[in-house]
Short mmCIF file of C-alpha atoms (C1' of nucleotides) in Angstrom, two decimals:
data_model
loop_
_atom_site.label_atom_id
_atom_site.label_comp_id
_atom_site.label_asym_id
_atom_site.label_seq_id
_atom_site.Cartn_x
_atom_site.Cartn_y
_atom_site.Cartn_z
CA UNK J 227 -177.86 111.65 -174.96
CA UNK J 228 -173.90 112.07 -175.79
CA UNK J 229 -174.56 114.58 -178.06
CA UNK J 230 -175.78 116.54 -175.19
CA UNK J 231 -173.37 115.54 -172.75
CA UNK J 232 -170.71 116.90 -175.67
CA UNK J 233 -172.14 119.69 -175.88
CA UNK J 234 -172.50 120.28 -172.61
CA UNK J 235 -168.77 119.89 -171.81
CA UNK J 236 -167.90 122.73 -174.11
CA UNK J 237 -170.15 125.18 -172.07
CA UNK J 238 -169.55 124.22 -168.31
CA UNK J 239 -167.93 120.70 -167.15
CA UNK J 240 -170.29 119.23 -164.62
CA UNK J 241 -169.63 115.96 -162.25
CA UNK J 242 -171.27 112.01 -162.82
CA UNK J 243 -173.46 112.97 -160.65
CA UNK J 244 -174.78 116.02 -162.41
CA UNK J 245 -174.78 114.05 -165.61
CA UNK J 246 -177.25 111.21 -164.37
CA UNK J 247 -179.49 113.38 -162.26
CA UNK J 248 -179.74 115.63 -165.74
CA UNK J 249 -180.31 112.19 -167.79
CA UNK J 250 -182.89 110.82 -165.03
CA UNK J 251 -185.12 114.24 -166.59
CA UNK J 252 -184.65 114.09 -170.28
CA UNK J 253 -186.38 112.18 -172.99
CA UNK J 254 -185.86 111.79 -176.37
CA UNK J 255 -188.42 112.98 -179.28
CA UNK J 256 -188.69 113.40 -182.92
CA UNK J 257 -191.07 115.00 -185.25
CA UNK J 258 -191.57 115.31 -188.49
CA UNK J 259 -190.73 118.24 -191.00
CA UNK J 260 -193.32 120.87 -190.69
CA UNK J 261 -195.01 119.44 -187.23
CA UNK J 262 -195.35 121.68 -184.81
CA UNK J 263 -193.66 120.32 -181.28
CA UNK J 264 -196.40 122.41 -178.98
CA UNK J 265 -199.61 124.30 -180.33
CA UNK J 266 -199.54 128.07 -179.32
CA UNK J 267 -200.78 129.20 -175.96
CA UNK J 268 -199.36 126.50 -174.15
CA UNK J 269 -196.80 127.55 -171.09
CA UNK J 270 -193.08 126.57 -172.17
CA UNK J 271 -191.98 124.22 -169.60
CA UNK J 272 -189.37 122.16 -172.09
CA UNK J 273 -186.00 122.95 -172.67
CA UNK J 274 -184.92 121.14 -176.34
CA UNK J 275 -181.66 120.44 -177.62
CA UNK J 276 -181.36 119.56 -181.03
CA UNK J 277 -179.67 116.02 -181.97
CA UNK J 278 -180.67 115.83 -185.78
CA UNK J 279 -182.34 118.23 -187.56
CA UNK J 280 -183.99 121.91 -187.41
CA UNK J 281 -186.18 123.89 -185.41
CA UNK J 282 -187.78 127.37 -186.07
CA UNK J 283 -189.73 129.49 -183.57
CA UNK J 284 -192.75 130.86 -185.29
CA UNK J 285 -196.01 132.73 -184.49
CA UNK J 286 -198.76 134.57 -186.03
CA UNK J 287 -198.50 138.20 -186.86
CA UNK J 288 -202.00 139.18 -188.06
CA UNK J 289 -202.16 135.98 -189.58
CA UNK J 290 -198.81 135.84 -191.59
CA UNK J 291 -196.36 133.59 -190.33
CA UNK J 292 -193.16 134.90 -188.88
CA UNK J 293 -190.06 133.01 -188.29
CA UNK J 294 -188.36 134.32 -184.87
CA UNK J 295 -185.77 132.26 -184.93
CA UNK J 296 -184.12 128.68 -186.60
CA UNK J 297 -181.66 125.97 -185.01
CA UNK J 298 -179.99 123.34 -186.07
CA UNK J 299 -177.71 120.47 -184.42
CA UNK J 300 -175.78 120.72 -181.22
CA UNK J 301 -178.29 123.74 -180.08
CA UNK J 302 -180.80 124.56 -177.53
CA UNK J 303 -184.10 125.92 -178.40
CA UNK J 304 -186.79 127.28 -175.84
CA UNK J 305 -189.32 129.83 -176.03
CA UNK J 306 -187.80 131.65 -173.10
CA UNK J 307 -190.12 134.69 -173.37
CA UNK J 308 -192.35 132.20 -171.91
CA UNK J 309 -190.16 129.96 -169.79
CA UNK J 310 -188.57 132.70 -167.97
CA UNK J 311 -192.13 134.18 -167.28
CA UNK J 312 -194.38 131.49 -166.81
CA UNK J 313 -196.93 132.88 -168.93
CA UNK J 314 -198.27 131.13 -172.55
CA UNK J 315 -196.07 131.35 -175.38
CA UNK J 316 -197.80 133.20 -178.50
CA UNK J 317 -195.21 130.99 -180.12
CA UNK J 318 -194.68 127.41 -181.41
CA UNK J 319 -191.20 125.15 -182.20
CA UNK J 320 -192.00 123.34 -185.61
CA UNK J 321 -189.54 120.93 -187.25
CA UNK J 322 -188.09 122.01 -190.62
CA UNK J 323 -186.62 118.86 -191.21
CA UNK J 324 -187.16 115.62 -189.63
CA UNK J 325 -185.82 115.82 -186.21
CA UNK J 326 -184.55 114.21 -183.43
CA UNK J 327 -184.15 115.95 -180.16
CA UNK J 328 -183.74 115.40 -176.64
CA UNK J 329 -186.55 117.32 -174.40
CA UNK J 330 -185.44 118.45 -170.95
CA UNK J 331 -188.56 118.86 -168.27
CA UNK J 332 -187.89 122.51 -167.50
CA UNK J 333 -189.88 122.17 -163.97
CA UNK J 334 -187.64 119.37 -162.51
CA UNK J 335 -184.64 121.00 -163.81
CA UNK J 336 -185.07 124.16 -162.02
CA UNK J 337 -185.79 121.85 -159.31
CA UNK J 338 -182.65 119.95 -159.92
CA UNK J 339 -180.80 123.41 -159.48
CA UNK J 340 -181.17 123.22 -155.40
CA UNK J 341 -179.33 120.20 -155.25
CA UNK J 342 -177.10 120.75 -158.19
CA UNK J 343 -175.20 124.53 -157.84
CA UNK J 344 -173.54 123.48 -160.95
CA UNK J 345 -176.43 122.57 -163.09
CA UNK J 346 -178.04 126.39 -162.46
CA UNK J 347 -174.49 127.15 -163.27
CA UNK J 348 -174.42 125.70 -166.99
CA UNK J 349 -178.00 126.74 -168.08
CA UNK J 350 -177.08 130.07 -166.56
CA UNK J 351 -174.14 130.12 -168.84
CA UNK J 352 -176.59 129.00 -172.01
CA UNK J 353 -178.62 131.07 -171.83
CA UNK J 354 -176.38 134.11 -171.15
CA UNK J 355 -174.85 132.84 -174.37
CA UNK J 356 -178.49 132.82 -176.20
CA UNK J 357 -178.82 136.35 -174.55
CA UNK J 358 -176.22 137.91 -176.16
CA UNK J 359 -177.04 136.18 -179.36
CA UNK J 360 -179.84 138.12 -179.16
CA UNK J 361 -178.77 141.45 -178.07
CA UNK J 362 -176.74 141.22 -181.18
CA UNK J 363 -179.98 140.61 -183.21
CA UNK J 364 -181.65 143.73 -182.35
CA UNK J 365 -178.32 145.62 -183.53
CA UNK J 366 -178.84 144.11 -186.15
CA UNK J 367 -182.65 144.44 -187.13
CA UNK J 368 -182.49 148.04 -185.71
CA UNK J 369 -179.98 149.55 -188.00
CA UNK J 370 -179.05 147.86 -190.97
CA UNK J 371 -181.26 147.75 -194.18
CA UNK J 372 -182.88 144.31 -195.19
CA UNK J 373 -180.04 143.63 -198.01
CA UNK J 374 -176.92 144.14 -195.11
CA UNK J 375 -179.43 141.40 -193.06
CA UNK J 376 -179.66 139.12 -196.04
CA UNK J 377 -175.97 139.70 -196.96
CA UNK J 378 -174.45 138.76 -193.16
CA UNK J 379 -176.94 135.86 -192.66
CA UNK J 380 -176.05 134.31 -195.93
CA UNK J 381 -171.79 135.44 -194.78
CA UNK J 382 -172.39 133.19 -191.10
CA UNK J 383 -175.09 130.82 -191.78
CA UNK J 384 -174.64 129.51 -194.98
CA UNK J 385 -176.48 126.15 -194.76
CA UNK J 386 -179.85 128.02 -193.99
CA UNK J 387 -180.02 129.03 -197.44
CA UNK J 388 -180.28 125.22 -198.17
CA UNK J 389 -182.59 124.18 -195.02
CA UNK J 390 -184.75 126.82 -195.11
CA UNK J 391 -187.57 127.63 -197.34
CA UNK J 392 -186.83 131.46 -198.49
CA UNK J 393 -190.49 132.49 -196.72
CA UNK J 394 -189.24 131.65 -193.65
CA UNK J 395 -185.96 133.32 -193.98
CA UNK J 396 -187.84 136.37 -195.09
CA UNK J 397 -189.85 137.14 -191.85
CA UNK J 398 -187.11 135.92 -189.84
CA UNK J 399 -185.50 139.32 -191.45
CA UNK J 400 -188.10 140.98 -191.01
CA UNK J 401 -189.32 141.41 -194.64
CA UNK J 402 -191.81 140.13 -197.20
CA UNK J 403 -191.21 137.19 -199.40
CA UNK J 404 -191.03 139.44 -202.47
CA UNK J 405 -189.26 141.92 -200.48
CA UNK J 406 -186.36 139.26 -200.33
CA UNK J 407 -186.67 138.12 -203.86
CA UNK J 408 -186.02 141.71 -205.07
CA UNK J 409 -183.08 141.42 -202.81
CA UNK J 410 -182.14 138.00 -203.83
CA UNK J 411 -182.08 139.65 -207.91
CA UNK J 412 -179.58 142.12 -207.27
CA UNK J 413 -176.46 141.40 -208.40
CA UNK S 229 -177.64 150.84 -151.00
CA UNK S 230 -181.15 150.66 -149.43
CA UNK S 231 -182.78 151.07 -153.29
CA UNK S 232 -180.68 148.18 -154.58
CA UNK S 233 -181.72 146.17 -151.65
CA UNK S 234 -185.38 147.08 -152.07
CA UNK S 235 -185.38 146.05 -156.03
CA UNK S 236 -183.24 142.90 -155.40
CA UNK S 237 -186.48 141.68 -152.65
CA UNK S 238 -188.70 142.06 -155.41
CA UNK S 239 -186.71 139.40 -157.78
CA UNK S 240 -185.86 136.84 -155.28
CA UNK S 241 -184.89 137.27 -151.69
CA UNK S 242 -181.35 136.31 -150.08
CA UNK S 243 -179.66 136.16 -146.53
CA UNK S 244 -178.04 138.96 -144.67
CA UNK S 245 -175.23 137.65 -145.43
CA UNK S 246 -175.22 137.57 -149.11
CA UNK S 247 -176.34 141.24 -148.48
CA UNK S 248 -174.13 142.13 -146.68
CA UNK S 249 -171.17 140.54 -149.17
CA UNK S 250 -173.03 142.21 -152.28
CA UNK S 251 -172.58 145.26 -150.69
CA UNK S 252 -168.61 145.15 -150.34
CA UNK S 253 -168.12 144.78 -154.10
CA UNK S 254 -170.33 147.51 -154.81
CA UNK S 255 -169.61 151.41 -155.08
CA UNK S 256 -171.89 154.90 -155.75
CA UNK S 257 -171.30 156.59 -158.77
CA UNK S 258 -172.52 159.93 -160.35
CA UNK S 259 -172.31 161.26 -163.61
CA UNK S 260 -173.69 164.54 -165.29
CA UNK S 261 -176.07 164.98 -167.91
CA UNK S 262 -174.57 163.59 -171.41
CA UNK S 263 -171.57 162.04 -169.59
CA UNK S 264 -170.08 158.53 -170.70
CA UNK S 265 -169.40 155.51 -167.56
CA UNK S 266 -167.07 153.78 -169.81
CA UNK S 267 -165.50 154.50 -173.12
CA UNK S 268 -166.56 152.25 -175.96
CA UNK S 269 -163.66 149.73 -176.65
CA UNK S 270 -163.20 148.99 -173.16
CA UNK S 271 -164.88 145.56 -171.80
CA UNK S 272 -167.77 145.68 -169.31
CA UNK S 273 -166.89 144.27 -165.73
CA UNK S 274 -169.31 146.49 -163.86
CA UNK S 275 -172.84 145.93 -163.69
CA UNK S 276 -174.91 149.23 -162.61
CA UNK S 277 -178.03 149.39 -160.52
CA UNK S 278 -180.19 153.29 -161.07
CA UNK S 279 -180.41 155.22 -158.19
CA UNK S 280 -182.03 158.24 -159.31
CA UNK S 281 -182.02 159.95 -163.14
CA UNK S 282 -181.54 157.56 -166.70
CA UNK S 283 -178.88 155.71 -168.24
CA UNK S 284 -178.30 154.65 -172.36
CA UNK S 285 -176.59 152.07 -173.65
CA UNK S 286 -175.77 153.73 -177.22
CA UNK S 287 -173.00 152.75 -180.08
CA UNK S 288 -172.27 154.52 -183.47
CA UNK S 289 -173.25 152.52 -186.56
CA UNK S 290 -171.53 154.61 -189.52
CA UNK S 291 -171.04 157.40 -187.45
CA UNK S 292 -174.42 157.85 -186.52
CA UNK S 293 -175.16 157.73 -182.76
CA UNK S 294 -177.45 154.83 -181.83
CA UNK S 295 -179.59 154.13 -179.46
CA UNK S 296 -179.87 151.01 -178.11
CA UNK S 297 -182.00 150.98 -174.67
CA UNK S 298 -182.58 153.63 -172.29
CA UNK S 299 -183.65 152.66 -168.37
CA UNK S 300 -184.22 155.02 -165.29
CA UNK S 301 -184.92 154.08 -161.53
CA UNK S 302 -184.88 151.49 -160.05
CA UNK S 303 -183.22 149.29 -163.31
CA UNK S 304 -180.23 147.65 -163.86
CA UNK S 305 -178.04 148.11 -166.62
CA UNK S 306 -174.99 146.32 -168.21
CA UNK S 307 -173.31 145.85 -172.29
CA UNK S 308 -174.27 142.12 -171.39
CA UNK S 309 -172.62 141.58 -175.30
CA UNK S 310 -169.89 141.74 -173.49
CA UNK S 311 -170.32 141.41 -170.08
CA UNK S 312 -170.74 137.65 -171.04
CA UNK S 313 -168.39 136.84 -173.42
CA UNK S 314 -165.98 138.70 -172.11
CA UNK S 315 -164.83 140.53 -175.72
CA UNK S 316 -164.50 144.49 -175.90
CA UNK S 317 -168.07 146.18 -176.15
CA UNK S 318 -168.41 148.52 -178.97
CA UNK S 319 -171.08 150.03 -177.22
CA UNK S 320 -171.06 153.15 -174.41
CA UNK S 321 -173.44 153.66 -171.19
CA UNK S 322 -174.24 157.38 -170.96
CA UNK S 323 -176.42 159.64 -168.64
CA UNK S 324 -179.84 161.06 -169.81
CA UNK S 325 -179.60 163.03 -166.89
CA UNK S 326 -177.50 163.55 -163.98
CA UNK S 327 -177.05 160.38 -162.40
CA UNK S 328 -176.93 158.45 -159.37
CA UNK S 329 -176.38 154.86 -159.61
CA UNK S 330 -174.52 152.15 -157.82
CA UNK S 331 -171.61 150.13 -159.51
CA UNK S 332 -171.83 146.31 -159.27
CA UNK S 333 -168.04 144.84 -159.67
CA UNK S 334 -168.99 141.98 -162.10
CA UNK S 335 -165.69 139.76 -161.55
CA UNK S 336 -165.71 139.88 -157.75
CA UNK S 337 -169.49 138.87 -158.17
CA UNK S 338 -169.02 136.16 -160.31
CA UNK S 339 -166.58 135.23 -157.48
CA UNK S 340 -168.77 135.09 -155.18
CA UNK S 341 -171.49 133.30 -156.75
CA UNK S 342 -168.54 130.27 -155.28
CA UNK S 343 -169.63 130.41 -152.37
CA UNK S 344 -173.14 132.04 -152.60
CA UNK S 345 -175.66 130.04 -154.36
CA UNK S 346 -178.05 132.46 -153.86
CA UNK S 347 -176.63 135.70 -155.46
CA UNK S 348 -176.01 133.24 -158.58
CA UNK S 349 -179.76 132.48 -158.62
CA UNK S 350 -180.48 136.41 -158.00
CA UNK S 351 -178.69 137.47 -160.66
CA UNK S 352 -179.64 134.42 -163.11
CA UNK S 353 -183.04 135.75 -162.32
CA UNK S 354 -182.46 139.26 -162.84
CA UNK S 355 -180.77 138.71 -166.27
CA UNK S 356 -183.57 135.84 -167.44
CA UNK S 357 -185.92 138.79 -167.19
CA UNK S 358 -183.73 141.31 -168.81
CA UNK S 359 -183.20 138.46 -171.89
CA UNK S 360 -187.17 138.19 -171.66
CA UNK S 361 -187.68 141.75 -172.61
CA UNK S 362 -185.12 141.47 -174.80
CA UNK S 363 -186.73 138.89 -177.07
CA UNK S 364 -189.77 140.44 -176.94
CA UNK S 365 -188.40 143.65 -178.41
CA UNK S 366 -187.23 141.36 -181.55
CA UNK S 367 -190.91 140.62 -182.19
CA UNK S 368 -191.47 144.38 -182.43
CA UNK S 369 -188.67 145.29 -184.44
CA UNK S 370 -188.95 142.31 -186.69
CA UNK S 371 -192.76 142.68 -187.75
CA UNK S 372 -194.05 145.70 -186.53
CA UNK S 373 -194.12 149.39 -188.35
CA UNK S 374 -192.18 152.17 -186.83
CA UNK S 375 -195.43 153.64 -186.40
CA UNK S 376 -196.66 150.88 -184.21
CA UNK S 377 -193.38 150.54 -182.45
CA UNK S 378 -193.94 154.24 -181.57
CA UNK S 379 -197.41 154.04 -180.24
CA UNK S 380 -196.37 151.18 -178.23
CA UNK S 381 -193.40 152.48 -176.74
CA UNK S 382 -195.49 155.72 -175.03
CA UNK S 383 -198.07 153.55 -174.23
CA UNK S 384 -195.85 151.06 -172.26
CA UNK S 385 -193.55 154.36 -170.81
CA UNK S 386 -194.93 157.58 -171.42
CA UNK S 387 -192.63 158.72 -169.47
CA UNK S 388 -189.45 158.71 -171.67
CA UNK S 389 -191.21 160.93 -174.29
CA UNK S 390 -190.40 163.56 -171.51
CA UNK S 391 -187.25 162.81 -170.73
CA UNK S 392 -185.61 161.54 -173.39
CA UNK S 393 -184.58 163.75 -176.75
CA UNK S 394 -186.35 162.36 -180.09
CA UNK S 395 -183.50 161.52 -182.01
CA UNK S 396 -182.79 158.72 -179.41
CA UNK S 397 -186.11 157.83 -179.28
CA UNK S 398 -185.60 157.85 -183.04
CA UNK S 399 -182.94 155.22 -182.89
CA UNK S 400 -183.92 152.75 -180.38
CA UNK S 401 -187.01 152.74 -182.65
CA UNK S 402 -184.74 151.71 -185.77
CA UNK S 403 -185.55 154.82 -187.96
CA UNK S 404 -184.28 158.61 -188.37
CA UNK S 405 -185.19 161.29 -186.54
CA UNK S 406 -187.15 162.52 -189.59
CA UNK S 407 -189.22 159.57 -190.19
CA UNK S 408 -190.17 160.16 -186.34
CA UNK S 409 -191.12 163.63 -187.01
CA UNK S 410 -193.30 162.55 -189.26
CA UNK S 411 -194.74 159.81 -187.50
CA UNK S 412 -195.90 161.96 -184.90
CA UNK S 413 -197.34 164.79 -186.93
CA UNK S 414 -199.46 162.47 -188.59
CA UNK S 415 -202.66 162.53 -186.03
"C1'" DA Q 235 -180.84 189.97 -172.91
"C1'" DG Q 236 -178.30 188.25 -176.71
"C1'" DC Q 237 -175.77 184.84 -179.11
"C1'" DA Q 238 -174.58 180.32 -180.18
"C1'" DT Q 239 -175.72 175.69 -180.14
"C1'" DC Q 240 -178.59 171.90 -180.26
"C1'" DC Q 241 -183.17 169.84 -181.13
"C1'" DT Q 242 -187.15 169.28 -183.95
"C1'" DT Q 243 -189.92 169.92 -187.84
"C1'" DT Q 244 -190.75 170.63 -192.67
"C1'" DT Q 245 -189.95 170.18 -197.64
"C1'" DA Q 246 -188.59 167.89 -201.90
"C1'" DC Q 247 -186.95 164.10 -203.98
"C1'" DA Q 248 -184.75 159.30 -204.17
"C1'" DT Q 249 -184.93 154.68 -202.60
"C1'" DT Q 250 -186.76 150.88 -200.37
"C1'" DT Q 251 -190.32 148.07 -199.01
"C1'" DG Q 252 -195.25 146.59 -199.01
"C1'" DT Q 253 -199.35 144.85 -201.61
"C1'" DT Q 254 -201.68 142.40 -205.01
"C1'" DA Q 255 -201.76 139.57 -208.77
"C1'" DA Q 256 -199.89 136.68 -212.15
"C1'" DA Q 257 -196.27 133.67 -214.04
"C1'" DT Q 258 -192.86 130.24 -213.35
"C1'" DA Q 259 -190.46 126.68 -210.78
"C1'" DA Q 260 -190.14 123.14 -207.45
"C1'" DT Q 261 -192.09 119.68 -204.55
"C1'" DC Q 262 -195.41 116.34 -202.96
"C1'" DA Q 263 -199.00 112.80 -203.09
"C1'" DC Q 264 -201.09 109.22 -205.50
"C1'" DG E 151 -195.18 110.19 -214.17
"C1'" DT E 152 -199.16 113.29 -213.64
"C1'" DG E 153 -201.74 116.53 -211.41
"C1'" DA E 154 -202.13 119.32 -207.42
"C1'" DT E 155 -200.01 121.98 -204.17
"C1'" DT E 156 -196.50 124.90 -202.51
"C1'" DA E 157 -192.55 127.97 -203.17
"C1'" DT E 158 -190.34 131.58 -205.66
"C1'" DT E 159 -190.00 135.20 -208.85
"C1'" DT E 160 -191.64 139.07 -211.51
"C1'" DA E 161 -194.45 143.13 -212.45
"C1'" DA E 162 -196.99 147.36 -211.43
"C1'" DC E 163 -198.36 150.52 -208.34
"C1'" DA E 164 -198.90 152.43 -203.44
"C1'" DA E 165 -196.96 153.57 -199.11
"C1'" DA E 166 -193.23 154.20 -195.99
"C1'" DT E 167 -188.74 155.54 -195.04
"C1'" DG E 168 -184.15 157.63 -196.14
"C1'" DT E 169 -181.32 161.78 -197.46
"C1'" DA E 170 -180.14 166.50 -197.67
"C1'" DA E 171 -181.09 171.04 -196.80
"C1'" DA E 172 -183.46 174.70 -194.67
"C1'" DA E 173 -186.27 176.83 -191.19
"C1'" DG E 174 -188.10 177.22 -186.57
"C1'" DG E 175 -187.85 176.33 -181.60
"C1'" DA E 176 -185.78 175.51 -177.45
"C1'" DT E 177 -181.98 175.64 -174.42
"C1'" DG E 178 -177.82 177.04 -172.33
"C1'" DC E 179 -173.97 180.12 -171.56
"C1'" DT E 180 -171.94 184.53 -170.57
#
DNA sequence: AGCATCCTTTTACATTTGTTAAATAATCAC
DNA sequence: GTGATTATTTAACAAATGTAAAAGGATGCT
C-alpha cells in the first residue's frame, strides 16, 4: 500500500482521512506471467495500480492478438473505455511478468468521491494525465511510419524492449511481427 | 448560453447556482470559415462549447497540415495535451465553417471547482467521455485498414463527408489525400 | 462571365507493409 | 539435459500506401 500512497503524493496530496477511507477499498493481488486478471466481456469495475511487475491491455482483432497498451511499476492500469461507460470491455489486463498489484473497487470509490471532494480530485487528475498520454498516441499512430514508432518507443521506453516479447510490441505499433523484424534489420 | 445548458443536463445535472457561476466565466465567440481561435504555440486555457457550425483541432507534422479531430454542435472542444499539463500546444483549433461557439475560461473554472463540487464532477464527466472516445479511436488506428477506418467513419457520421474537405478527412484518417481518393473510387 | 485558386482525382512508379511458409533461436516443462 | 513449444527472423510474393506530377472540377472573387 505505500507504494500507492507514494505515488499518490506526487499527483495530488490528500488528508489521513482520505488515505484510510481509500485503504478501507483496496486489496492486494498478484498473478502470474501470462494470466489474464479478468476474461473479456466482463464490465471494468477495478482500478489497478501496479506494485511489481507488468501489465498489457490486449484483445482480439479477428483473432490476432493486439497489445493496446503495457505498464509497469508505480502505474495505474484500467480499461477505461469500459469503466467510464459501464459497458463490457472487449479487452483483458494479463500479467507479463509476475505481478503484484493493488486492486481498487472502482464502485465504492466513485462512491467514496461524495464524501471525499479530494479523492474525485486525484483520480480526476490521473486520468487527465492517462488522457493526454493518449491523445499523444494517436499523433503518433496517425502520422508517423512504423520505423519513427519503433525508433521513439525504443528512445522513451527502453526497458520494454527487455520485458516485452517483440509480438506484443508489434501490435501495440500497430504492425505485424515480421513487419517489425524487417524494421528491427535495418541498420 | 441556453445550448450549453441543455448539453451540460444531458451529462450530469447541477444547481442554479453552479449555473449561474459557469456562466460568468464564460463568453460567445465567432469565427469565419478557415479562421484559427488560437495560434499554435500558445497554451490552451479556454475550453469551447459549439454553438452552431464545426471546429478542428489540426497541427502540421513536416509541414503537412494534420488533422486531428473535427466536432460540430452541440460538442465541446479543447487541446486537452495541453490543457492538462499545462505546456504550449503545438496544435491549432480552426473553423470548418463560420462559427458560433461559447468560450469556457479554463483557469477561473478550475477555480471554481473550490468551491463547487459539482462542476468538478461535470466536467470530470464530460472529459471521461471525451478520453473514452479517445481510446477507442486507438483501436481503429492501431489495427484497422484505412479502408475500414473510412467506412466506419461515414457510417458513424455521414454527415462530415458533407461538410468537411477530403484532405482533412484524409488526415484524421492517418493517410494522404491520394490514398483516400483511391479508397473511395474503389466500389 | 471570366480568371484564379483550391480541391479532388488519376496515373506511374517507389516504398512499405501484409501474408504465408520455412528456418533459426530461445524458452519451458519434465 | 532433451524434446517440445514458443518466439523471432528470413524469404518470396501480393497488396496497400506514399510521392510527384498532371488533369479535371468546383468554388470564390471581381
Amino acid at each position: 500500500m505505500k507504494e500507492l500512497l507514494d505515488y499518490i503524493t506526487t499527483i495530488h496530496d490528500i488528508s489521513v482521512e482520505s488515505k484510510i477511507a481509500l485503504e478501507e477499498i483496496c486489496s492486494h493481488e498478484s498473478i502470474k506471467k501470462n494470466t489474464d486478471l479478468q476474461p473479456i466481456g466482463h464490465t471494468c469495475k477495478t482500478i489497478y495500480f501496479v506494485v511489481k511487475g507488468g501489465l498489457r491491455i490486449y484483445y482480439y482483432k479477428a483473432g490476432i492478438d493486439i497489445t493496446e497498451i503495457f505498464e509497469f511499476e508505480n502505474s495505474i492500469v484500467a480499461r477505461v473505455e469500459s469503466l467510464f461507460s459501464g459497458r463490457p470491455s472487449r479487452k483483458a489486463i494479463q500479467g507479463i511478468e509476475d505481478t503484484e498489484l493493488i486492486a481498487i473497487n472502482a464502485n465504492r470509490l466513485f462512491e467514496l468521491y461524495d464524501t471525499s471532494p479530494e479523492l474525485e480530485r486525484l483520480f480526476r487528475k490521473i486520468f487527465e494525465d492517462a488522457y493526454v498520454k493518449t491523445v499523444n498516441r494517436i499523433e503518433s499512430l496517425q502520422f508517423h511510419t512504423a520505423e519513427q514508432r519503433y525508433h521513439q518507443l525504443i528512445k522513451d521506453h527502453p526497458e520494454v524492449l527487455k520485458r516485452v516479447p517483440l509480438k506484443h510490441i508489434a501490435s501495440y505499433l500497430g504492425i505485424t511481427q515480421v513487419s517489425l523484424s524487417r524494421i528491427r534489420a535495418r541498420r
